[in-house]
Tab-separated table of C-alpha atoms in Angstrom:
chain	number	residue	atom	x	y	z
X	462	MET	CA	76.575	78.015	107.925
X	463	LYS	CA	79.015	77.824	105.020
X	464	ALA	CA	77.714	74.369	104.051
X	465	THR	CA	74.108	75.640	104.161
X	466	HIS	CA	74.932	78.550	101.870
X	467	LEU	CA	76.713	76.241	99.457
X	468	TYR	CA	73.754	73.821	99.419
X	469	LEU	CA	71.339	76.639	98.599
X	470	LEU	CA	73.563	77.913	95.792
X	471	LEU	CA	73.859	74.447	94.270
X	472	HIS	CA	70.131	73.872	94.612
X	473	VAL	CA	69.308	77.110	92.800
X	474	PHE	CA	71.945	76.401	90.140
X	475	LEU	CA	70.594	72.894	89.452
X	476	SER	CA	67.029	74.151	89.450
X	477	THR	CA	67.996	76.746	86.856
X	478	SER	CA	69.511	74.043	84.653
X	479	VAL	CA	66.266	72.047	84.743
X	480	LEU	CA	64.227	75.122	83.896
X	481	VAL	CA	66.207	75.689	80.700
X	482	SER	CA	64.476	72.761	78.999
X	483	THR	CA	60.983	74.042	79.928
X	484	PHE	CA	61.380	77.612	78.665
X	485	GLU	CA	60.555	78.740	75.150
X	486	PRO	CA	63.636	79.364	72.904
X	487	PHE	CA	63.649	83.144	73.317
X	488	SER	CA	63.757	82.754	77.105
X	489	THR	CA	66.451	80.095	77.153
X	490	ALA	CA	69.301	82.596	76.685
X	491	LEU	CA	68.130	84.564	79.716
X	492	VAL	CA	67.950	81.475	81.910
X	493	LEU	CA	71.369	80.290	80.726
X	494	GLY	CA	72.762	83.717	81.580
X	495	ILE	CA	71.355	83.453	85.094
X	496	GLY	CA	72.815	79.961	85.403
X	497	ALA	CA	76.252	81.151	84.291
X	498	THR	CA	76.173	83.986	86.822
X	499	LEU	CA	75.241	81.584	89.605
X	500	GLY	CA	77.996	79.268	88.459
X	501	ARG	CA	80.555	82.049	88.786
X	502	THR	CA	79.147	82.930	92.214
X	503	ILE	CA	79.588	79.349	93.404
X	504	TYR	CA	83.097	79.190	91.950
X	505	ASN	CA	84.146	82.458	93.634
X	506	TYR	CA	82.618	81.263	96.907
X	507	LEU	CA	84.797	78.170	96.888
X	508	HIS	CA	87.976	79.368	95.186
X	509	GLU	CA	90.330	82.097	96.361
X	510	SER	CA	90.241	85.244	94.263
X	511	CYS	CA	91.866	88.660	94.340
X	512	GLU	CA	88.886	90.206	96.109
X	513	PRO	CA	88.364	91.855	99.526
X	514	LYS	CA	86.582	88.681	100.685
X	515	TRP	CA	89.932	86.911	100.443
X	516	ILE	CA	92.414	89.771	100.909
X	517	ALA	CA	91.879	92.326	103.684
X	518	LEU	CA	93.995	93.318	106.659
X	519	ASN	CA	92.849	92.217	110.077
X	520	ALA	CA	94.729	94.950	111.955
X	521	THR	CA	93.452	93.841	115.353
X	522	GLY	CA	94.457	90.261	114.646
X	523	LEU	CA	97.926	91.323	113.555
X	524	LYS	CA	98.427	93.390	116.720
X	525	VAL	CA	97.255	90.554	118.957
X	526	ASP	CA	99.501	88.049	117.165
X	527	LEU	CA	102.539	90.296	117.432
X	528	ASP	CA	101.867	91.020	121.107
X	529	ARG	CA	101.196	87.426	122.114
X	530	LYS	CA	103.294	85.297	119.761
X	531	LEU	CA	106.435	87.271	118.938
X	532	TYR	CA	108.861	87.288	121.859
X	533	GLY	CA	111.585	89.814	122.612
X	534	GLN	CA	111.064	91.961	119.514
X	535	HIS	CA	109.532	95.237	120.680
X	536	ILE	CA	111.078	97.226	117.805
X	537	ALA	CA	110.049	94.807	115.077
X	538	SER	CA	106.501	94.469	116.443
X	539	ARG	CA	105.948	98.210	116.442
X	540	ILE	CA	107.383	98.767	112.954
X	541	ILE	CA	105.558	95.850	111.342
X	542	LEU	CA	102.177	96.833	112.767
X	543	LYS	CA	102.464	100.481	111.706
X	544	ALA	CA	103.971	99.736	108.301
X	545	VAL	CA	101.472	97.050	107.262
X	546	SER	CA	98.434	98.834	108.727
X	547	GLY	CA	99.352	102.130	107.082
X	548	PHE	CA	100.026	100.514	103.726
X	549	MET	CA	96.897	98.346	103.622
X	550	SER	CA	94.637	101.232	104.654
X	551	ASN	CA	95.913	103.362	101.758
X	552	ASP	CA	93.811	102.852	98.628
X	553	ASN	CA	96.376	104.615	96.491
X	554	PRO	CA	99.937	103.926	97.730
X	555	LYS	CA	102.755	105.606	95.813
X	556	LYS	CA	104.933	102.491	95.805
X	557	PRO	CA	104.917	98.896	97.041
X	558	LEU	CA	105.634	98.196	100.690
X	559	VAL	CA	109.234	97.000	101.031
X	560	LEU	CA	110.402	95.555	104.353
X	561	SER	CA	113.887	94.209	105.026
X	562	LEU	CA	114.032	92.009	108.141
X	563	HIS	CA	117.452	91.390	109.698
X	564	GLY	CA	118.834	89.399	112.598
X	565	TRP	CA	120.332	86.092	113.643
X	566	THR	CA	118.570	82.824	112.916
X	567	GLY	CA	115.663	81.877	115.164
X	568	THR	CA	114.736	85.431	116.160
X	569	GLY	CA	111.370	85.504	114.350
X	570	LYS	CA	111.882	86.848	110.818
X	571	ASN	CA	110.121	83.999	109.020
X	572	PHE	CA	107.503	83.863	111.745
X	573	VAL	CA	106.648	87.551	111.289
X	574	SER	CA	106.233	86.999	107.544
X	575	GLN	CA	103.745	84.264	108.378
X	576	LEU	CA	101.854	86.517	110.805
X	577	ILE	CA	101.544	89.205	108.135
X	578	ALA	CA	100.257	86.695	105.578
X	579	ASP	CA	97.813	85.181	108.085
X	580	ASN	CA	96.282	88.590	108.797
X	581	VAL	CA	96.155	89.868	105.214
X	582	TYR	CA	95.172	86.777	103.254
X	583	LYS	CA	92.292	84.549	104.259
X	584	GLU	CA	94.337	81.524	103.199
X	585	GLY	CA	97.466	82.783	104.967
X	586	MET	CA	100.741	81.323	103.737
X	587	ASP	CA	98.721	78.867	101.614
X	588	SER	CA	97.313	81.748	99.583
X	589	SER	CA	98.013	81.567	95.860
X	590	PHE	CA	98.954	85.254	96.117
X	591	VAL	CA	101.812	84.720	98.596
X	592	HIS	CA	105.067	83.771	96.866
X	593	ILE	CA	108.275	82.611	98.571
X	594	PHE	CA	111.694	82.640	96.954
X	595	THR	CA	114.616	80.862	98.615
X	596	SER	CA	118.071	81.642	97.287
X	597	GLU	CA	119.547	78.151	97.425
X	598	LEU	CA	116.437	76.584	95.876
X	599	HIS	CA	115.387	79.076	93.208
X	600	PHE	CA	118.726	80.734	92.383
X	601	PRO	CA	121.449	78.151	93.110
X	602	HIS	CA	123.968	78.761	90.310
X	603	ALA	CA	125.936	81.993	89.913
X	604	SER	CA	126.546	81.150	86.258
X	605	GLN	CA	122.802	81.439	85.598
X	606	LEU	CA	122.471	84.945	87.058
X	607	GLU	CA	121.171	86.601	83.880
X	608	THR	CA	118.602	83.840	83.413
X	609	TYR	CA	117.458	84.223	87.014
X	610	LYS	CA	117.043	87.976	86.530
X	611	SER	CA	114.771	87.470	83.545
X	612	GLN	CA	112.772	84.722	85.272
X	613	LEU	CA	112.347	86.771	88.438
X	614	GLN	CA	111.032	89.743	86.490
X	615	GLN	CA	108.546	87.562	84.631
X	616	TRP	CA	107.404	85.773	87.797
X	617	ILE	CA	106.698	89.027	89.583
X	618	LYS	CA	105.077	90.699	86.588
X	619	GLY	CA	102.834	87.701	85.958
X	620	ASN	CA	101.715	87.381	89.573
X	621	VAL	CA	101.051	91.099	90.075
X	622	THR	CA	99.113	91.146	86.800
X	623	ASN	CA	97.021	88.339	88.260
X	624	CYS	CA	96.562	90.119	91.607
X	625	ALA	CA	97.784	93.593	92.549
X	626	HIS	CA	97.802	92.644	96.244
X	627	SER	CA	100.484	89.978	95.844
X	628	MET	CA	103.122	89.337	98.503
X	629	PHE	CA	106.693	88.276	97.708
X	630	ILE	CA	108.967	86.883	100.412
X	631	PHE	CA	112.677	86.531	99.649
X	632	ASP	CA	114.337	84.255	102.183
X	633	GLU	CA	118.103	83.829	102.651
X	634	MET	CA	118.941	87.214	101.148
X	635	ASP	CA	122.416	86.855	102.640
X	636	LYS	CA	122.944	83.880	100.300
X	637	MET	CA	121.551	85.527	97.184
X	638	HIS	CA	123.889	86.431	94.329
X	639	PRO	CA	124.722	90.164	94.485
X	640	GLY	CA	123.004	92.027	91.675
X	641	LEU	CA	120.060	89.662	91.272
X	642	ILE	CA	117.620	91.632	93.401
X	643	ASP	CA	118.446	94.814	91.463
X	644	SER	CA	116.618	93.287	88.497
X	645	ILE	CA	113.277	94.043	90.208
X	646	LYS	CA	114.247	97.569	91.267
X	647	PRO	CA	111.789	99.213	88.789
X	648	TYR	CA	108.908	97.281	90.361
X	649	LEU	CA	109.697	98.771	93.781
X	650	ASP	CA	110.039	102.345	92.600
X	651	TYR	CA	107.575	105.235	92.431
X	652	TYR	CA	106.012	104.349	89.076
X	653	ASP	CA	102.308	104.521	88.362
X	654	LYS	CA	102.567	101.656	85.881
X	655	LEU	CA	105.223	99.700	84.007
X	656	ASP	CA	104.106	98.199	80.700
X	657	GLY	CA	100.519	98.635	81.834
X	658	VAL	CA	101.032	96.935	85.211
X	659	SER	CA	100.880	98.717	88.575
X	660	TYR	CA	103.017	97.238	91.358
X	661	ARG	CA	102.079	99.809	93.984
X	662	LYS	CA	99.791	97.523	96.006
X	663	ALA	CA	102.261	94.631	96.293
X	664	ILE	CA	104.290	93.755	99.387
X	665	PHE	CA	107.956	92.719	99.239
X	666	ILE	CA	109.672	91.226	102.281
X	667	PHE	CA	113.398	90.444	102.410
X	668	LEU	CA	114.737	88.129	105.121
X	669	SER	CA	118.427	88.114	105.952
X	670	ASN	CA	120.978	87.259	108.627
X	671	ALA	CA	123.123	90.100	107.267
X	672	GLY	CA	123.516	92.881	109.797
X	673	GLY	CA	123.047	90.440	112.651
X	674	GLU	CA	126.467	91.287	114.057
X	675	SER	CA	125.604	94.983	114.359
X	676	ILE	CA	122.273	94.239	116.003
X	677	THR	CA	123.821	91.790	118.451
X	678	GLN	CA	126.656	94.155	119.355
X	679	THR	CA	124.195	96.950	120.117
X	680	ALA	CA	122.105	94.624	122.301
X	681	LEU	CA	125.249	93.444	124.079
X	682	ASP	CA	126.407	97.028	124.669
X	683	PHE	CA	123.055	97.851	126.282
X	684	TRP	CA	123.292	94.724	128.466
X	685	LYS	CA	126.848	95.547	129.595
X	686	ALA	CA	125.745	99.081	130.458
X	687	GLY	CA	122.997	97.650	132.644
X	688	ARG	CA	120.260	99.009	130.402
X	689	ASP	CA	117.065	97.110	129.586
X	690	ARG	CA	116.746	95.792	126.020
X	691	GLU	CA	113.347	97.546	125.732
X	692	GLU	CA	115.299	100.832	125.832
X	693	ILE	CA	116.832	100.039	122.439
X	694	GLU	CA	115.124	102.110	119.751
X	695	LEU	CA	115.071	101.933	115.966
X	696	LYS	CA	117.282	105.013	115.752
X	697	ASP	CA	119.985	103.088	117.616
X	698	LEU	CA	120.107	100.513	114.833
X	699	GLU	CA	118.581	101.635	111.530
X	700	THR	CA	121.471	103.611	110.014
X	701	LEU	CA	124.042	101.164	111.327
X	702	LEU	CA	122.011	98.263	109.945
X	703	SER	CA	121.475	99.696	106.464
X	704	LEU	CA	125.195	100.468	106.120
X	705	ALA	CA	126.188	97.010	107.344
X	706	VAL	CA	123.868	95.355	104.830
X	707	PHE	CA	124.845	97.660	101.954
X	708	ASN	CA	128.560	96.976	102.494
X	709	ASN	CA	128.277	93.235	103.109
X	710	LYS	CA	129.832	91.618	100.003
X	711	LYS	CA	128.258	88.269	100.888
X	712	SER	CA	124.738	89.708	100.959
X	713	GLY	CA	122.232	89.863	98.133
X	714	LEU	CA	121.739	93.496	99.118
X	715	TRP	CA	125.422	94.376	98.639
X	716	HIS	CA	125.642	97.797	96.966
X	717	THR	CA	122.076	97.341	95.771
X	718	SER	CA	120.240	100.250	94.178
X	719	LEU	CA	117.272	99.376	96.405
X	720	ILE	CA	119.188	100.829	99.338
X	721	ASP	CA	121.006	103.485	97.345
X	722	LYS	CA	117.690	104.825	96.003
X	723	ASN	CA	115.927	104.531	99.385
X	724	LEU	CA	113.339	102.030	98.107
X	725	VAL	CA	113.417	99.918	101.289
X	726	ASP	CA	110.753	101.444	103.529
X	727	PHE	CA	111.995	99.901	106.768
X	728	PHE	CA	115.066	98.008	107.884
X	729	VAL	CA	113.609	95.959	110.712
X	730	PRO	CA	116.080	94.702	113.352
X	731	PHE	CA	115.399	91.474	115.230
X	732	LEU	CA	117.252	91.390	118.537
X	733	PRO	CA	119.015	88.265	119.817
X	734	LEU	CA	116.834	86.294	122.228
X	735	GLU	CA	117.539	85.765	125.920
X	736	TYR	CA	116.742	82.805	128.162
X	737	ARG	CA	113.333	84.239	129.129
X	738	HIS	CA	112.301	84.469	125.477
X	739	VAL	CA	113.428	80.924	124.715
X	740	LEU	CA	111.374	79.837	127.734
X	741	GLN	CA	108.313	81.524	126.226
X	742	CYS	CA	108.934	79.783	122.891
X	743	ALA	CA	109.067	76.394	124.614
X	744	MET	CA	105.806	77.032	126.477
X	745	ALA	CA	104.110	78.190	123.257
X	746	GLU	CA	105.295	75.101	121.374
X	747	MET	CA	103.849	72.814	124.045
X	748	ILE	CA	100.493	74.579	123.752
X	749	ALA	CA	100.650	74.319	119.963
X	750	ARG	CA	101.106	70.549	120.310
X	751	GLY	CA	98.070	70.276	122.560
X	752	HIS	CA	100.067	69.630	125.726
X	753	GLN	CA	99.573	71.262	129.101
X	754	PRO	CA	102.431	73.797	129.304
X	755	ASP	CA	104.985	72.601	131.856
X	756	PRO	CA	107.334	75.337	133.171
X	757	SER	CA	109.856	72.758	134.397
X	758	VAL	CA	110.115	71.165	130.952
X	759	ALA	CA	110.338	74.585	129.311
X	760	ASP	CA	113.140	75.468	131.731
X	761	GLN	CA	115.049	72.296	130.832
X	762	VAL	CA	114.699	73.032	127.121
X	763	ALA	CA	115.738	76.677	127.527
X	764	ARG	CA	118.788	75.761	129.601
X	765	ASP	CA	119.844	73.198	127.014
X	766	VAL	CA	120.182	75.903	124.368
X	767	VAL	CA	123.647	77.295	123.569
X	768	TYR	CA	124.186	80.912	124.653
X	769	PHE	CA	126.844	83.548	124.034
X	770	PRO	CA	129.139	85.135	125.123
X	771	LYS	CA	130.345	81.855	126.631
X	772	THR	CA	131.003	83.225	130.104
X	773	GLU	CA	127.909	85.436	130.525
X	774	ARG	CA	125.521	83.249	128.422
X	775	VAL	CA	123.249	86.185	127.593
X	776	PHE	CA	121.858	85.469	124.119
X	777	ALA	CA	120.709	82.214	122.498
X	778	VAL	CA	122.936	81.371	119.515
X	779	LYS	CA	120.038	79.956	117.473
X	780	GLY	CA	117.190	81.781	119.158
X	781	CYS	CA	114.083	79.608	119.185
X	782	LYS	CA	114.988	77.689	116.033
X	783	THR	CA	115.810	74.368	117.740
X	784	ILE	CA	113.034	74.435	120.339
X	785	GLU	CA	110.691	72.160	118.374
X	786	SER	CA	113.244	69.375	118.003
X	787	LYS	CA	114.499	69.716	121.593
X	788	LEU	CA	110.979	69.331	122.974
X	789	ASP	CA	110.782	65.904	121.325
X	790	TYR	CA	113.538	64.810	123.698
X	791	TYR	CA	111.903	66.116	126.879
X	792	ILE	CA	108.232	65.310	126.265
C-alpha cells in the first residue's frame, strides 16, 4: 500500500513537471507551485518530521509492551504508563516530563526507555528526535565540566527548537560529574518559554544505578518477612530513593537542584530480579532469536546466573543483562 501511494505521488509529480513546458508563461508559476507542494508532500511522506504522523503515543501498545515484556517491575510499569499517557494526552503541559529510573543493572531501565520511544515515535529509538547521552562517552573529563555544560545546553536548545516533542535519555547518571545536570535545570522548570523556546513538551529520562542499595534492601526485607514482592508500593521506596540519590556523592544527581526544586516528576524504582524473572528473560530472548522456546534451556541459563545473598540466592546480581551472551553457550 505504501509503495502504491508513493508511485502515485511520483507519477503526479513527474506529470506536473512535463506540463510546465506546455503551459503559457502566466500559468507556469501556478504549475510550478503545485509541483513544489507535491514535492514537499513526497518528502514528508518519506522523511521523519515533527508531526503527529511520526510522533503520537500508542497508549495501548505501551501497556501491552509493559505487561508482556517487562518482568518483575509492577511499580515501574504502573508509573511509566500513567506518567507517559498523562503527559502525552495533555496539549498544554506546564513543564517537561522528567523521569528518574533507578535500580541495579539488568533490571530493565534501558529497556523501558526503548519501550517508551517505540510507542511514542514511529521510528522508535532510531528517531532523529530521540537523543541519548552517556556519561563516559559524552562527558568523560572532569576538567572540561564548564565546556560540557555549555554544549549540553546548546544541544538541548537546538533539538527542542527543531522539535518540541524531543526525548532526551541520560544513561549512567551515577557516573556523571556532579553539577553538570544542573546546567539544564531551567529547561525542566515551569517556564512558558526561554529565549523564545518552549521545553514543556519534551521528555527527559535519567537512568542510574544510584539508589539500588535502598531498593534492594527494601525488597530483601519484604522477602525475609515472607511478603510477596507485589506488595511493595511506591510509597515504600520513593522518599527513601530520592534521599539516597540526592545524598550520593558519586551520583550526577548529588545535591542537584532538580531534586531540591522538585522538578523530577517520578523517581521510578526497579526491583532486583528473581530466578523466575530471569527465566522469563531467557524464554523471551529465544523467541526474539526465532527459536522455539525451550524451558529446560531457559532453566539452565537462569540457574547459571549469580544470585545474592550467597546463601539464600534470592536476587540475580546482574538481572537479565547477561542472558543474551549466556544463551550463546546453551543453544
